[in-house]
Coordinates of C-alpha atoms (C1' of nucleotides) in Angstrom, one line a residue:
Chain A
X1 CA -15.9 -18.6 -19.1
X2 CA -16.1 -16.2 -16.2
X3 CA -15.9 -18.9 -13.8
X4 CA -13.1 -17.5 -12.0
X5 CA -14.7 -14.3 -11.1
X6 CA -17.9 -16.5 -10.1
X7 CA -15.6 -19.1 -8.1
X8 CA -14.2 -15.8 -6.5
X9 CA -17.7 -13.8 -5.5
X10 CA -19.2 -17.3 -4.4
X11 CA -16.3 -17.3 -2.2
X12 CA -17.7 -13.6 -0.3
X13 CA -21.2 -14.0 -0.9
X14 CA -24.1 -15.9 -2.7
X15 CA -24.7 -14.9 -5.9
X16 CA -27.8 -15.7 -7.7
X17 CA -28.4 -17.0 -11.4
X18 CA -29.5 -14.1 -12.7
X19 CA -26.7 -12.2 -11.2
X20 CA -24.4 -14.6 -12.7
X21 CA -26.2 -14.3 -16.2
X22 CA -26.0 -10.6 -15.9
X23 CA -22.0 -10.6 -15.5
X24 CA -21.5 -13.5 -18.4
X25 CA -23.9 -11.1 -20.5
X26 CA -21.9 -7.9 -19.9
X27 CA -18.0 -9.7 -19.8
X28 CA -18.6 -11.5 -23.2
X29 CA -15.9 -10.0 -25.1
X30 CA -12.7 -11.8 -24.5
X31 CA -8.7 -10.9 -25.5
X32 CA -5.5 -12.4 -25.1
X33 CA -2.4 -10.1 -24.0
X34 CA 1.1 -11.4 -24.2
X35 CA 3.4 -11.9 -21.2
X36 CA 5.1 -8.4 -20.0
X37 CA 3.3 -6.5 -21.4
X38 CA 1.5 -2.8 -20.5
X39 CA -2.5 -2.8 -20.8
X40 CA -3.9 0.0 -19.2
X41 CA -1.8 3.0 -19.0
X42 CA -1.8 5.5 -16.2
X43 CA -3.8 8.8 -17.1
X44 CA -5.4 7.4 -20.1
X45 CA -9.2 6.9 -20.6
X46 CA -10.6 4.1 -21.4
X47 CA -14.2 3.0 -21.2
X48 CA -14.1 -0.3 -20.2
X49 CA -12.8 -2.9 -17.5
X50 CA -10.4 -5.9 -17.5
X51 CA -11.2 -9.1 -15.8
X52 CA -8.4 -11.8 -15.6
X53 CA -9.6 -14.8 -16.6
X54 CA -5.4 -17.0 -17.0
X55 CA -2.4 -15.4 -16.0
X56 CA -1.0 -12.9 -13.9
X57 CA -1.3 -9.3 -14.3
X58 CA 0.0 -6.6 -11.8
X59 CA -0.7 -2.4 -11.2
X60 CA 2.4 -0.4 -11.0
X61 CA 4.1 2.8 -11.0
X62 CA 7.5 4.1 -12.5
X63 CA 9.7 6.2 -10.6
X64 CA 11.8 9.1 -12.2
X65 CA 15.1 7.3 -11.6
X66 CA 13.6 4.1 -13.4
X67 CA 12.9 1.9 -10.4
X68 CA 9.2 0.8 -10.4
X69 CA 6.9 -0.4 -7.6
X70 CA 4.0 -2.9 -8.2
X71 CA 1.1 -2.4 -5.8
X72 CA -1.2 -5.4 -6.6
X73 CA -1.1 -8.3 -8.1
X74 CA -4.0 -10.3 -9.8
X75 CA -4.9 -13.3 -10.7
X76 CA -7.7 -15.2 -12.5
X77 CA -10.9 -13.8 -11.0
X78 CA -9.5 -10.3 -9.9
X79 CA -10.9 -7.3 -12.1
X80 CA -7.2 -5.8 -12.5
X81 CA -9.0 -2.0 -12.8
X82 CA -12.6 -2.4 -11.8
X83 CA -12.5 0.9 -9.8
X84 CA -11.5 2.9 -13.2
X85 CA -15.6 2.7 -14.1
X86 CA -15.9 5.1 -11.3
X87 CA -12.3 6.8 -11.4
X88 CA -12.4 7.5 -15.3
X89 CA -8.2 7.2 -15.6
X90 CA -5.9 5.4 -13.4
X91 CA -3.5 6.5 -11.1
X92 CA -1.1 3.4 -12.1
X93 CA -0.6 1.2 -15.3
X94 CA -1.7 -2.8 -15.7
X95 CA 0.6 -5.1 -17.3
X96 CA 1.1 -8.7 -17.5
X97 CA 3.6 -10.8 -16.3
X98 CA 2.5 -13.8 -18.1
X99 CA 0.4 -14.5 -21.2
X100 CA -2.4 -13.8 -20.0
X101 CA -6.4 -14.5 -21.2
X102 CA -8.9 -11.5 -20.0
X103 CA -13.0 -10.8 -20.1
X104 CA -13.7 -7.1 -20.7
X105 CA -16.8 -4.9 -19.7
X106 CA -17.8 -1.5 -20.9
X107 CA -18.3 1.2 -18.3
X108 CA -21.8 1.8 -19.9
X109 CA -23.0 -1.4 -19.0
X110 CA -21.6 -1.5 -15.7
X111 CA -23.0 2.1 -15.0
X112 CA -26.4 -0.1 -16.1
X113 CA -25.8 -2.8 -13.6
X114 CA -25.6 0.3 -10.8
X115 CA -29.4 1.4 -12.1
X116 CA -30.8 -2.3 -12.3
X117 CA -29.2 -4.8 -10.2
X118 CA -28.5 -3.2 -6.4
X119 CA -26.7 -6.4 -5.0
X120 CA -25.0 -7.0 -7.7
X121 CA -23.6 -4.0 -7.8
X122 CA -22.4 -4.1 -3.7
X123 CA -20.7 -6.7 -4.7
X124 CA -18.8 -5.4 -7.7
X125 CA -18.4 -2.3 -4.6
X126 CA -17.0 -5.2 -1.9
X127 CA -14.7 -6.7 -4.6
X128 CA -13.1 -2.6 -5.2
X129 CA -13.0 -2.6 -0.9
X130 CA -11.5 -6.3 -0.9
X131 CA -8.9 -4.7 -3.1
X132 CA -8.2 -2.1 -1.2
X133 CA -7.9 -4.5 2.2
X134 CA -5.1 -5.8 0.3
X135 CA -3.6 -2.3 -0.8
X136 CA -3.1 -1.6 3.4
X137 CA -2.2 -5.1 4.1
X138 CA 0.8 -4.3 1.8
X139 CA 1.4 -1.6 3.1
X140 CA 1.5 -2.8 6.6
X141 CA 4.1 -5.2 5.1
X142 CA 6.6 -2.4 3.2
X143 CA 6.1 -0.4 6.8
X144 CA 7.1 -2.5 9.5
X145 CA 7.9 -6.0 8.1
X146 CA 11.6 -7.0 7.1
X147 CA 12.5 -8.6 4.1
X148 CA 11.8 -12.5 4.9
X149 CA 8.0 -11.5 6.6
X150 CA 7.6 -9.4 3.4
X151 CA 8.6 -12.8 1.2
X152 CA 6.4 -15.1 3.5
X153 CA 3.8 -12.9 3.6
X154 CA 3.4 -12.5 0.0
X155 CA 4.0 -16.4 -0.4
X156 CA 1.1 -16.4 2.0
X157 CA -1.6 -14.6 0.7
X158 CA -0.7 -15.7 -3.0
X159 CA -1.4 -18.9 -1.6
X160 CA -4.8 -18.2 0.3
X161 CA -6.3 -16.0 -3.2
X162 CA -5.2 -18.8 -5.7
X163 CA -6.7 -21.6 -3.7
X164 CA -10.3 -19.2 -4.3
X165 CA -10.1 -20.0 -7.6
X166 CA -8.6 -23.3 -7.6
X167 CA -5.2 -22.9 -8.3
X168 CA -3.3 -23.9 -5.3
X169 CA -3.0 -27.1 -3.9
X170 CA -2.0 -27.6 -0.1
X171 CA 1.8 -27.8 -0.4
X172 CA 2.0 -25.5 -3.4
X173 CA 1.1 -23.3 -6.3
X174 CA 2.8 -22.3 -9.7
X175 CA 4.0 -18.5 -9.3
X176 CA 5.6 -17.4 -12.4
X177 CA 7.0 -14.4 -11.3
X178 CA 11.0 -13.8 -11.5
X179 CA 13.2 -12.2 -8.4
X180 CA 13.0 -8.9 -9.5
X181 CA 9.3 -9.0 -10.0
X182 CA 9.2 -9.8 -6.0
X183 CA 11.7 -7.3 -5.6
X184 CA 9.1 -4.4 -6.6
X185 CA 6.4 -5.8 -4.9
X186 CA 8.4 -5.6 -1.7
X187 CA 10.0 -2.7 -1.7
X188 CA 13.5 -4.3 -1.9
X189 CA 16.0 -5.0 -4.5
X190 CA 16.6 -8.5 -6.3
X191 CA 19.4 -9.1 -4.8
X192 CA 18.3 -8.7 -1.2
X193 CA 15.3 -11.0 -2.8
X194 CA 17.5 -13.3 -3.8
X195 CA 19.5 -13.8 0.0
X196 CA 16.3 -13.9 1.8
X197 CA 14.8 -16.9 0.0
X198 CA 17.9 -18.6 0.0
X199 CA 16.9 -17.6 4.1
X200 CA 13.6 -19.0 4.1
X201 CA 14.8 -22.1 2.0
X202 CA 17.8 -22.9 4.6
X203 CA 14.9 -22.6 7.3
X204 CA 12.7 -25.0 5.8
X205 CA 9.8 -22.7 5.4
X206 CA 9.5 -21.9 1.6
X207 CA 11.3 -23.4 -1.6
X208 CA 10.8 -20.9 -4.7
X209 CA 12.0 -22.5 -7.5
X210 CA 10.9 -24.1 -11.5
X211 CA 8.3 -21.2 -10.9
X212 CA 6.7 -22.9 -8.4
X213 CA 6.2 -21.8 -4.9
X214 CA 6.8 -24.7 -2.5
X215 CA 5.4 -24.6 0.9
X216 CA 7.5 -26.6 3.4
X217 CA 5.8 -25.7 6.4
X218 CA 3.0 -23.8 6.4
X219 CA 2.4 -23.3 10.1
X220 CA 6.0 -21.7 10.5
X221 CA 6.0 -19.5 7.2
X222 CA 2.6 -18.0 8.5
X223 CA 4.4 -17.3 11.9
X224 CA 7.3 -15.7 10.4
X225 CA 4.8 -13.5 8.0
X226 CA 2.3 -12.8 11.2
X227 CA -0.1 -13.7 8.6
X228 CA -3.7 -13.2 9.3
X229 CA -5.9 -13.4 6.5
X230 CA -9.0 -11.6 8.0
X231 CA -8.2 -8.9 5.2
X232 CA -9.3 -11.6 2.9
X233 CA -12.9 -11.5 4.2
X234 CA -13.1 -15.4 3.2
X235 CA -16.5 -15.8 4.7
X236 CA -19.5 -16.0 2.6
X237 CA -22.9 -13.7 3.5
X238 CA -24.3 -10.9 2.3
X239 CA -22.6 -8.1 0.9
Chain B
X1 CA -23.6 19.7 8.8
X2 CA -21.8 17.3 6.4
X3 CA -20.3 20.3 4.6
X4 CA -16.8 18.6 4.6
X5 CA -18.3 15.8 2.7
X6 CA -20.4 17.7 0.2
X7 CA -17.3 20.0 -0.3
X8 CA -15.1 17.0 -1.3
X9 CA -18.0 15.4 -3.6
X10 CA -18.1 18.5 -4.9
X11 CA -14.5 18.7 -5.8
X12 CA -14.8 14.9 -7.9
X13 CA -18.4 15.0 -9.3
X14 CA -21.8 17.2 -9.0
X15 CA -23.9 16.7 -6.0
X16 CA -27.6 17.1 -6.9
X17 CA -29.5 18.6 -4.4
X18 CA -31.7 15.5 -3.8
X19 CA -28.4 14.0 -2.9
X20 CA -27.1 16.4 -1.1
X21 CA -30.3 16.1 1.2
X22 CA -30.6 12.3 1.2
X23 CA -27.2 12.3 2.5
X24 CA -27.9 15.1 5.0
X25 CA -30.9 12.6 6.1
X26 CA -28.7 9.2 6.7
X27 CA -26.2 11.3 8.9
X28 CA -28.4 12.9 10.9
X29 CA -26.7 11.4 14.0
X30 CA -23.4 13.3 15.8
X31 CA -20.6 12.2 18.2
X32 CA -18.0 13.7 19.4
X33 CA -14.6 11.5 20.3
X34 CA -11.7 12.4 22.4
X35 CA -8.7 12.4 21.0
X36 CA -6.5 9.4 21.2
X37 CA -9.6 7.1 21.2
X38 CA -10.2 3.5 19.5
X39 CA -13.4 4.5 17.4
X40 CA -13.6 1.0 15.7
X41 CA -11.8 -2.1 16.4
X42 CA -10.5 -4.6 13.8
X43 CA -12.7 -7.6 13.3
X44 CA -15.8 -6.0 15.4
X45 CA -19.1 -5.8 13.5
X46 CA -20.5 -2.3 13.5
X47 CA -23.8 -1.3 11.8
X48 CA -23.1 2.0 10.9
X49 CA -20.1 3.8 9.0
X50 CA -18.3 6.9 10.5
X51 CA -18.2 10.0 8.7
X52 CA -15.1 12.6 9.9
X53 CA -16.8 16.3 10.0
X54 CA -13.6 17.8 12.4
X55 CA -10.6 16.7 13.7
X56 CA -7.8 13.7 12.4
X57 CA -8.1 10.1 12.4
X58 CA -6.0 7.3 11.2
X59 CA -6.7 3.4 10.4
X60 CA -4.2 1.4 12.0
X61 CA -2.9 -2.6 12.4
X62 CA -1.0 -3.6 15.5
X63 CA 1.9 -5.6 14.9
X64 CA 2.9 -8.5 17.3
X65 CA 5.9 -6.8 18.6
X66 CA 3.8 -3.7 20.0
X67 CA 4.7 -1.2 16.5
X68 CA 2.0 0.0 14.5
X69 CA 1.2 1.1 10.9
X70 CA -1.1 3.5 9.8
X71 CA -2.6 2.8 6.7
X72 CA -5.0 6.1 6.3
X73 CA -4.4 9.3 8.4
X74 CA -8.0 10.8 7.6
X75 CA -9.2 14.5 7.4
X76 CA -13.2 16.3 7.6
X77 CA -15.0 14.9 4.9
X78 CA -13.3 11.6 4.9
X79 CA -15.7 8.6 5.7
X80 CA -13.2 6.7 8.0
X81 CA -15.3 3.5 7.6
X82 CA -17.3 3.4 4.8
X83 CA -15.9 0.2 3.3
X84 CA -17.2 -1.7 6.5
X85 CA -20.7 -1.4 4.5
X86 CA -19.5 -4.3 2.4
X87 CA -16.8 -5.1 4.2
X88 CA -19.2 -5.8 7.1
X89 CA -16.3 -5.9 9.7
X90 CA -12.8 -4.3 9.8
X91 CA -9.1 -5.8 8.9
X92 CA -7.9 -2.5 10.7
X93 CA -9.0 -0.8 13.7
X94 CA -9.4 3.0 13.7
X95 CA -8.7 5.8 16.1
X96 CA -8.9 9.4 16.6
X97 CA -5.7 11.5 16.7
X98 CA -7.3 14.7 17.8
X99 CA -10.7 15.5 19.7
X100 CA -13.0 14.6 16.9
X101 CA -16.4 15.2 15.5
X102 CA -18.5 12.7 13.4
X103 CA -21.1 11.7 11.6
X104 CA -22.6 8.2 11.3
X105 CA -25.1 6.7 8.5
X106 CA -26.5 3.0 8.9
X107 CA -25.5 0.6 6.8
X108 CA -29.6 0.1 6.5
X109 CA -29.7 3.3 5.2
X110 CA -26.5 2.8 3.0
X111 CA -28.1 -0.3 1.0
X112 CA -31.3 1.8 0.5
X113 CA -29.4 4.1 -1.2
X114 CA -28.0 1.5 -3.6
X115 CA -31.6 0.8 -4.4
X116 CA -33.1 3.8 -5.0
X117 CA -30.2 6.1 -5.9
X118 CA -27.7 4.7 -8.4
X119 CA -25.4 8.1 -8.9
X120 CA -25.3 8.8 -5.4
X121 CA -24.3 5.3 -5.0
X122 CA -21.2 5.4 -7.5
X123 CA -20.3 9.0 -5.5
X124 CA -19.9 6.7 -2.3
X125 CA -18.2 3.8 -4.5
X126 CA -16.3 6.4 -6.0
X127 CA -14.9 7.5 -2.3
X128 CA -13.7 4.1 -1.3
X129 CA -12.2 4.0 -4.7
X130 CA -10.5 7.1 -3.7
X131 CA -9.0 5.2 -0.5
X132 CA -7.6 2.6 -2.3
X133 CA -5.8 4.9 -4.7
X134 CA -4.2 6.6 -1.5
X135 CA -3.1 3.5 -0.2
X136 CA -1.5 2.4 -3.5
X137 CA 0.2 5.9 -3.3
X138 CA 1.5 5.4 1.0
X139 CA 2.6 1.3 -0.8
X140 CA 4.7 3.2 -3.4
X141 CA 6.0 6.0 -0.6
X142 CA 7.1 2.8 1.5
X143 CA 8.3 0.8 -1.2
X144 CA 10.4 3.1 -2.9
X145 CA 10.9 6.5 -1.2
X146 CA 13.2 7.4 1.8
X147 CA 12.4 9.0 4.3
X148 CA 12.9 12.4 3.0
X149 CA 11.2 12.1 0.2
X150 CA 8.3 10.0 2.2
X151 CA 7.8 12.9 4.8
X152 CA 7.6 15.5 1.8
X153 CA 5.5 13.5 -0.1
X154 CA 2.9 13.3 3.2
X155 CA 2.8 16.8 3.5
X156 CA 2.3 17.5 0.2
X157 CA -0.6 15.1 -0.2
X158 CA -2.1 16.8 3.6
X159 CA -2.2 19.9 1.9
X160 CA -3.9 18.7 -1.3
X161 CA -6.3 17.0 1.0
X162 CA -7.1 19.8 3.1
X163 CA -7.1 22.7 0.5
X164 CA -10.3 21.0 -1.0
X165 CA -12.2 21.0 2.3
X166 CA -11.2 24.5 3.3
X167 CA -8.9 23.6 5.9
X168 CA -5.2 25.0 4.3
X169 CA -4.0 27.7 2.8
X170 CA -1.3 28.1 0.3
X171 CA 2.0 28.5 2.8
X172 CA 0.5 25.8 5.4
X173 CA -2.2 24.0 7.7
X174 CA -2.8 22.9 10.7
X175 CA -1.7 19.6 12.0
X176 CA -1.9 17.9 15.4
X177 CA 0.7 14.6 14.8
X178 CA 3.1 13.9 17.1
X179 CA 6.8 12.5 15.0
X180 CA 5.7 8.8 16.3
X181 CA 2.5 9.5 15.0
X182 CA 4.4 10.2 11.4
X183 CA 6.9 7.5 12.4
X184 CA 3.8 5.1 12.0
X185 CA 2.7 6.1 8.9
X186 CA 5.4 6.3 7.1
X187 CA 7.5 3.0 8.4
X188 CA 9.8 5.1 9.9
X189 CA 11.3 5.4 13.7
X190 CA 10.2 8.3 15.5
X191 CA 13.8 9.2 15.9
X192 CA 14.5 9.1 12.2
X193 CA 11.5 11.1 11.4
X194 CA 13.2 14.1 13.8
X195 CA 16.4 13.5 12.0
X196 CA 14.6 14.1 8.8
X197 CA 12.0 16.9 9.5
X198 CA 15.6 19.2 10.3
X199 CA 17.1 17.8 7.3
X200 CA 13.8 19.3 5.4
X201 CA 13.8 22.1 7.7
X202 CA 17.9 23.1 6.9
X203 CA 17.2 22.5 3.2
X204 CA 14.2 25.2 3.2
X205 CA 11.7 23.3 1.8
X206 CA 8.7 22.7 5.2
X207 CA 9.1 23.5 8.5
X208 CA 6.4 21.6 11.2
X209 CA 6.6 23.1 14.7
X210 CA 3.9 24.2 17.4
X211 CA 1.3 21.7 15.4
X212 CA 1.7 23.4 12.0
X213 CA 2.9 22.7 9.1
X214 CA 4.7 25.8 7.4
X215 CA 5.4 25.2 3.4
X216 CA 8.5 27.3 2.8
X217 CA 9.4 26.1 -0.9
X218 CA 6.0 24.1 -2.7
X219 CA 7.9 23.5 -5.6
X220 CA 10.8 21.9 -4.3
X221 CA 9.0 20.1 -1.8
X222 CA 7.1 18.9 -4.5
X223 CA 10.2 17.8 -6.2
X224 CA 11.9 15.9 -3.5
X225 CA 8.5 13.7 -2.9
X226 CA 8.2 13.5 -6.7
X227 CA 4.4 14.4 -6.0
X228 CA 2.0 13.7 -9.0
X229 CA -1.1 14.7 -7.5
X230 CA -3.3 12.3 -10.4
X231 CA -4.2 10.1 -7.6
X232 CA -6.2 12.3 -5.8
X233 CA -8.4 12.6 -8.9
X234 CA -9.0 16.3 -8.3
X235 CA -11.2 17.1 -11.2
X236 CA -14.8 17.0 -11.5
X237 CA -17.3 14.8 -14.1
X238 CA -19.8 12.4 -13.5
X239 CA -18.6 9.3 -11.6
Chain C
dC1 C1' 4.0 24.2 39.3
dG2 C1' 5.3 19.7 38.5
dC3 C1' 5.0 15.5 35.9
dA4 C1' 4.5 13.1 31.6
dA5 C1' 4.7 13.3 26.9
dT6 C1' 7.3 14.7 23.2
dC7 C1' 11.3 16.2 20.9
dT8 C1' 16.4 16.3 20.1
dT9 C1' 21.0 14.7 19.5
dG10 C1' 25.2 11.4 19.5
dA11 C1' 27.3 7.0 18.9
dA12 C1' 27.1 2.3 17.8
dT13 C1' 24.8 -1.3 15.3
dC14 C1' 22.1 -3.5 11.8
dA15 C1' 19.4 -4.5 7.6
dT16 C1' 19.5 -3.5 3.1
dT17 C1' 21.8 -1.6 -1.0
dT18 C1' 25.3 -1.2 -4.2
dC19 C1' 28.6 -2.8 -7.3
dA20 C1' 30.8 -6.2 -9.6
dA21 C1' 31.7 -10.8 -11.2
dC22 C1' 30.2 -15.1 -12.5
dA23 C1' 26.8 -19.1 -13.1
dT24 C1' 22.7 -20.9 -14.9
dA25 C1' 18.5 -21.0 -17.4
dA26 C1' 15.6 -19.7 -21.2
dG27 C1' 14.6 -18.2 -25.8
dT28 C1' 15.9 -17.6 -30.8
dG29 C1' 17.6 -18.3 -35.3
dG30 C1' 20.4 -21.1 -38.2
Chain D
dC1 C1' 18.9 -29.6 -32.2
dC2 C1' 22.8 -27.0 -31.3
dA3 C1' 25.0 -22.4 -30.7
dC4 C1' 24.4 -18.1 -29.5
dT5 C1' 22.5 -14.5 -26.8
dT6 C1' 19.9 -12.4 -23.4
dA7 C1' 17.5 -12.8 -19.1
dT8 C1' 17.7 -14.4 -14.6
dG9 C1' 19.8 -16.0 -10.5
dT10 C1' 23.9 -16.2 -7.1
dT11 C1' 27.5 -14.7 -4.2
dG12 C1' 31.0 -11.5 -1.8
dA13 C1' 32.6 -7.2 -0.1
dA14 C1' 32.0 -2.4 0.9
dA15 C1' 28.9 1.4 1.5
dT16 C1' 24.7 3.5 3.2
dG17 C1' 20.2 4.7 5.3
dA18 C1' 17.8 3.7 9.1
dT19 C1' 17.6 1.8 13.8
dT20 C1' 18.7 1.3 18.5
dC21 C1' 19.9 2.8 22.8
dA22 C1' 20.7 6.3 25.9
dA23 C1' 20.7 10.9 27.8
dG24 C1' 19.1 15.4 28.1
dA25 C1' 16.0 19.4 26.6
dT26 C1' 11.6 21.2 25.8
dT27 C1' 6.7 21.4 25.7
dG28 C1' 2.1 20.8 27.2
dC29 C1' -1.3 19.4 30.4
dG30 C1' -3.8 18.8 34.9

DNA sequence: CGCAATCTTGAATCATTTCAACATAAGTGG
DNA sequence: CCACTTATGTTGAAATGATTCAAGATTGCG
């Protein structure tokens, strides 16, 4: 079931039956990758796209002196390399973090969506350019927030994207990541991790812990982030 | 002329000339900008998508405490908008550095396009793909480069940039940013960024003075940023 | 020419890192 | 199901890269 990716576009815009019939049609093959580990590797070819269906996946790079940074990280609903149809190779690897359940779609068919279905294929464009909105939104946060924004931030937007697809409630979401996956999503090191959600714990804003974000007050954690979630163009019309 | 922009799709795929003059026909309209100047402000809705043909331009967030981070610092040929297509309005504003010259195409005349010309159309999804990978590049500067290795890695990226639109030659190019202007792309203080420009300087790998930036050692510049140039995707096939 | 913007440098401060040690949790094989 | 082993989390103290503040020098513009 793509309902994930469905539950996801409905969120953005309207998407008709046959559009939805076109995507089950071309994501019918389905795998399952264990938990950490590498599924796309940067520079290599491959003809086809991943769609996450359960888990949580992320793009990264390695640096020379072994430290790595993630860039993005997806879950259920994202395509984790959607823009490789029209980039050929990647500039980053996909792994997973967890076990994780995937669709995939063959470039050729999506190159056959572009000739056929027009909407359909803006959309496939706006989820690449949603994507990216998130790219400089991160990048706004490794530029010119300090560590505890960076944590709420994350916590944050983690929180808007999984209630899209129905896997946040309001005080709370399951976020199996460890401190040192945070760590190279935020530019910082576990340790410094480590002492700033102790921080936000000790000022009643977030509780991370049993792999489960808890939200103790949302209002406050969103301050403290400067969170604005227009870069998640949550508004449903035509795209 | 949209030269700029048929020299960069030229340098990722093969323009046909149909292409080449349905594009030359949706940008028919010219502005000029003064430097300095908002162009497009986050959250406004704007019809049309801007097209750099001369001069610099960056896309920006202002932060609550008056900073700012750039997220794109954008060069002739460079569409500084074309995301707003799908996006339909902005999570960024964007601004001109320098006097500028542009371009702008509908986004009426955009979605015709994605009806009637499906390569053309995975050129201009290809473009915004391009964006994202530069902002997964400036996440991984931020998130895990200091600011030596950050301002290198800038200037080595500028030159790639500019080399495939004409606009820099092998020892250098032109470029008209002030040290807060680099201070705000690269996360940096403006004083920092002097600090760090003669640390560069005294080490004999770039020199930037009277608006120019002078590549004394390619190779070792090249080394401190640990430049990989793969995400510019400078190779040409059918996208 | 004169004023404003930009650049430069030093000294003190601060956020984050590093290193190191120990604690707790999770996963595996007997 | 326990015992062992490894991964993950926690804390302190010292070091470091970057910031802040402040003052003066230089450049560029009207």
């Amino acid at each position: 079931m793509i309902e994930p990716l469905l539950r996801k576009l409905n969120a953005h815009d309207i998407v008709q039956p046959a559009e939805a019939e076109a995507l089950a049609a071309v994501l019918r093959e389905r795998r399952t990758h264990p938990a950490r580990r590498v599924v796309v590797q940067r520079g290599k070819e491959i003809p086809f796209s991943t769609l996450l269906l359960d888990g949580l996946m992320c793009r990264y790079k390695d640096m020379s002196n072994g430290e790595r940074q993630i860039s993005a990280l997806h879950v259920p609903g994202d395509f984790v390399d959607l823009h490789s149809f029209s980039l050929k190779q990647l500039d980053h690897s996909v792994a997973t973090m967890t076990k994780c359940e995937v669709a995939i779609v063959q470039h050729e068919a999506l190159k056959r969506i572009t000739e056929e279905l027009p909407h359909l294929t803006r959309m496939l464009w706006f989820l690449t350019n949603l994507d990216a909105a998130l790219h400089r939104e991160w990048t706004v946060s490794l530029g010119r927030r300090d560590a505890a924004a960076r944590l709420a931030h994350l916590f944050c937007e983690l929180h808007a994207r999984l209630q899209v697809v129905g896997l946040a409630d309001a005080d709370g979401y399951e976020l199996r990541l460890t401190q040192v996956d945070l760590a190279e999503c935020l530019g910082l090191t576990p340790v410094h991790i480590n002492r700033t959600l102790r921080q936000l714990r000790e000022n009643g804003l977030v509780e991370y812990r049993n792999r489960r974000v808890h939200i103790l007050d949302r209002k406050g954690l969103e301050t403290v982030a400067e969170f604005q979630p227009d870069y998640l163009y949550l508004n449903r019309r035509e795209r």
